[in-house]
Each structure stands twice: as structure tokens, then as C-alpha cells.
Amino acid sequence: MNFDQILSAVGGFGRYQKTLYVWICLPQVFLAFHMMVSIFTGATPPHQCRGSNSSSVAGVRSSDPGRLNFSLLYSPCSSTGVPLQDNRTEGVPCDRGWVYSQDTFQSTTVTEWDLVCDKAGLNSLGSSIYMFGLLVGSVFFGSMADRYGRRFVLLLSIALQTVFGVAVAFAPNFLVYVILRFLVGTTISGVVINAFVLGTEWTCSKRRMLAGIITDYAFGLGYMLLAGLAYLIRDWRKLQLAISAPGFLLIFYIWVVPHSARWLLANDRREEAIALLRKAALVNGRVLPPVAQVEKCEPIGGAKRSYSAVDLVRTPQMRKRTLILFYIWFVNVLVYYGLSLGVSRLGTDLYLNQFLFGLVEVPARTLVLLVLPYSRRVSQSCFLAIGGLACLLMLVVPADQPNVLNALAMLGKFGITASFAVIYVYTAELFPTVIRQTGIGVSCMFARVGGVLAPIINMLHSHNPTLPLVIFGISPLLGAILALALPETADRPLPDTVEDTETWDMMRSPPAKDNPEKCKSVSQSASSTEEQELQHSARQA
């Protein structure tokens, strides 16, 4: 028996797996907190130079910032105090610091360390360094998981995320703050990668896509909950503490989160794997196959020649697929976080916008479940086009119509979120089994590059307000065109080798066969998609 037949025998998506996914979903809420909290903790409120001129103009003392007149008539980066000819005054630098409006925020990292005017770029640089942490973490924790197991690295990542997250709330200066945020970013990747892999390696193929979407819903829930927490807690240090400290409650994961039985078998720890499979069978009301059959279990495909990232671009068809997929991954993350981190510029209520940006992910991911059975390629192209067109339409909407701008931003977020969900499935189906793990890993690295650039592109808004939207609009439209050059994978046999990829056009869909993993089918999409992901999981083991 191979592992998939054993998993089918003990229950491919029974009570044991459903409980596991509950434990997997909880950290996703905290991931959303850490990913989006900088929208509030790093917000830049209205501000003016601290000094007698700004105070006298406003008619109140500078010690009462909540009542100051933060009108656009007064420059936030200079004080108008030097008289010139023709009754004009010359702006001089703010040598006494700034005073900030407290109408929305009691304090942020910007107000505490004066990250405005000449230092405004440091705020976006901090966000980029945080995103770079995700890139480093994906490489570091990904390789560590293959050696020490998914469970160990998942628990380690959650623990480090909590400790570093709490430490951020006590950062004495901006440099320490950025370093700690970078470390939090590395742990984000450790949780994401290993939670996903642990769940998929315990779940039958037909349920794996649905289970993955459920975890995405948990991320959206955290997205919305953050808006409520930030609304109630206006001090950045207290908010950072509020989103991080509850992570200590997950200490019980030490006793409830299991190892991956697939990984244990692949690493010759068969007694532990058999014990876990026996427990899963008991919880699911099934019977474990004879131990002799389990002990002879081998990964799908057996031992074959080794492959590397070079095989992704070695042959023409594989090269075309690889380059297009790398670009689409890059664009998805670039626009997703570009829109998410730029929510404060929409001109309406920041907390409501944050809630709606999280809420829109629910219908976006639900729609993906409905359309994927019909076409991966068209779905990918259409969702990218929706995201790009919405960003470009925002350019023609007057600034005095914030509700229209907000609606278009929501539409763009809807399109790019749906595209993000599709690309996970589509990529896994396009890369052949022998290099599927490598292809997805390198794709994620390109995606993180998009995350690093998103805050920097948003920073261009201060120099040219239209430039970020032009980039966020054109880049996904190009991706939509390129996606049409990819082959359709719905109801098609999945490639196992690079040679299969080169002869894809000659491959025909085989007649329907009974799936050895009798796990109630969710949809045709789940069936074909998860057969591929099952092979991907075996390669990861």
C-alpha cells in the first residue's frame, strides 16, 4: 500500500482531520493581525510644525494637539515664520519637531519617532523589511521543516512569533522596531508553510482544496477582527501587545498538534507513524490496515533521479509556464498588499475600510470554488483583469467622491484576492510532479519580492499620486494576457514529468476512474486539483 491508500483506509477527512484544521485555522487569525497591523500602528495622522506660528494660526496651544487646525493651508513640513517682500513668508524647517492630531490615533510609530517629511520614507522602508522577512522565513523554515518535521517548526514559529510580537510593543527606537518586525515576518512564513503542509499531508485529495479555502477564511476573519481591535485600542504599543500576547494561549498546541505521519514514514520513523495512524483511525471510526502493509509503505513515485530549479527553464514549454507563473505570483502579492497597505488613502473611515477589505475576501474565495471546475486559465485571467481595471478606473474618479473610490478599491481587492486563490491551484497543476515542490517554492520567492516592493510603490504616492495606481493597474492586466498563454488544466491529466509538459497538447483526459481515496467529493474542482496536490505533498515528504 502507498500512503494515500492507508490514509483512505483510516479516513481521509474524518473527525481527526477536521479537528486538526481547527488548530491550523487559529494561527491564521494571528497571521492577519501581524500582516495588517502596520496600517494602524504605522499610520501618519495630520501634523504641523511645533511652534508659535502654527499654534497662533490655529488659535490654541500646541500642547492641545487634538484641537489644532490641521488645514492643508499650512505645510506639515515647514513653519511659515520668516517675512519676505510682498507680504509673503518663507517656509523654514521644523526645528522643534511636530505636533500631531489625536482625532484618530493616540499614538503611532510615526508620531513617536517623527517619521514624517524627510523621514517619511523610513515608514515604508520598515514595511518592506518586514516583507523581506517573509522571504527569508520561507527559505529558512521551509528547509528546516524537511529536516525536523512540520510539527516542530510550526510550534517553534508560533512561539517565536508570539515572543517577537510582544517584544515589538516595547521597542525603544525605530531600528529595534524594524529588526523585531523583520523577525516576526520570518515566523509568518514558518507558520503559513508548515500549517498548510501539515494539513494537506493528513487530508485526502478531494477535500484538500476546500480545507485550504477554510484556512483562507480564517485569515479574512482576522483581517476583520483587526479593524475592531484597532478601533478600540488607539495606542500603537497597546494594540501591538493585544494582537501578540494571546499567542501564548496556543501553548496547548504542544499536546494537540500531531506530526505528519507521511513525513514520519519518509524519515524511517515508522513506529511513531503507525501510532498516529492508529489514533486517526480510532477517532474516525475506521480500522488501521495490517501493520506489515504500513511498514512497507513508500512515497508515491518511489526513488527517481534528482531534479533542481534548472529543470524549470530547461525545456521550451516548461520555461514558458515557469516564467508566466513567476510573474503572476509576483503581481498577485504586489497588488494584494499594495491595495491593502494603501487603504488609509481612500479618504473614508479607515476602520470601516479595513473591515470591508477583510469581508470582501469571503465572496472572492467562495466564487473561486464555484468557477474553478470549469476553467483555471480563464478564471485566472478574468480575476487579474478585474483587479487591474478597478485600479485604473480609480484614476478617473475625482478625489471628492471617496465612496466611489472606496467601491473601486474593494472591487480591485476582490479580483486580486480571487486571483490569489486560483494561482495556488493552477500552479500546482501546471508544474509536473517531479519538480512541483521546487516550482511552488521558487514561485513563492518571486511573490515575496512583490511584497517587498508594494510599500515602496505606495511611497511614490507622495511624489505622484497616480503612479501607484498605474502600476497596480497595468501589471495585473499584463498578467491577465499572459495567463491566456497557459494551458487549461481543468479535467486534464496532470503532468508527472518534464516530458509530459512538453507533450501536453497530445495528452487526453482519461476516462473517469474511481478514486482510491473514497472521501466525499466536494466538487469536480476539488477532485482534479487535489489529486495533484496529493502528489505534491508526497514530494514534500
PDB file of C-alpha atoms in Angstrom, residues 50 99 132 152 495:
ATOM      1  CA  ARG A  50       5.573  72.558  16.641  1.00  0.00           C
ATOM      2  CA  VAL A  99       2.511  68.199  16.784  1.00  0.00           C
ATOM      3  CA  PHE A 132      11.633  40.708   3.243  1.00  0.00           C
ATOM      4  CA  PHE A 152       8.290  21.072  15.365  1.00  0.00           C
ATOM      5  CA  PRO A 495       1.882  16.020 -15.755  1.00  0.00           C
TER       6      PRO A 495
END
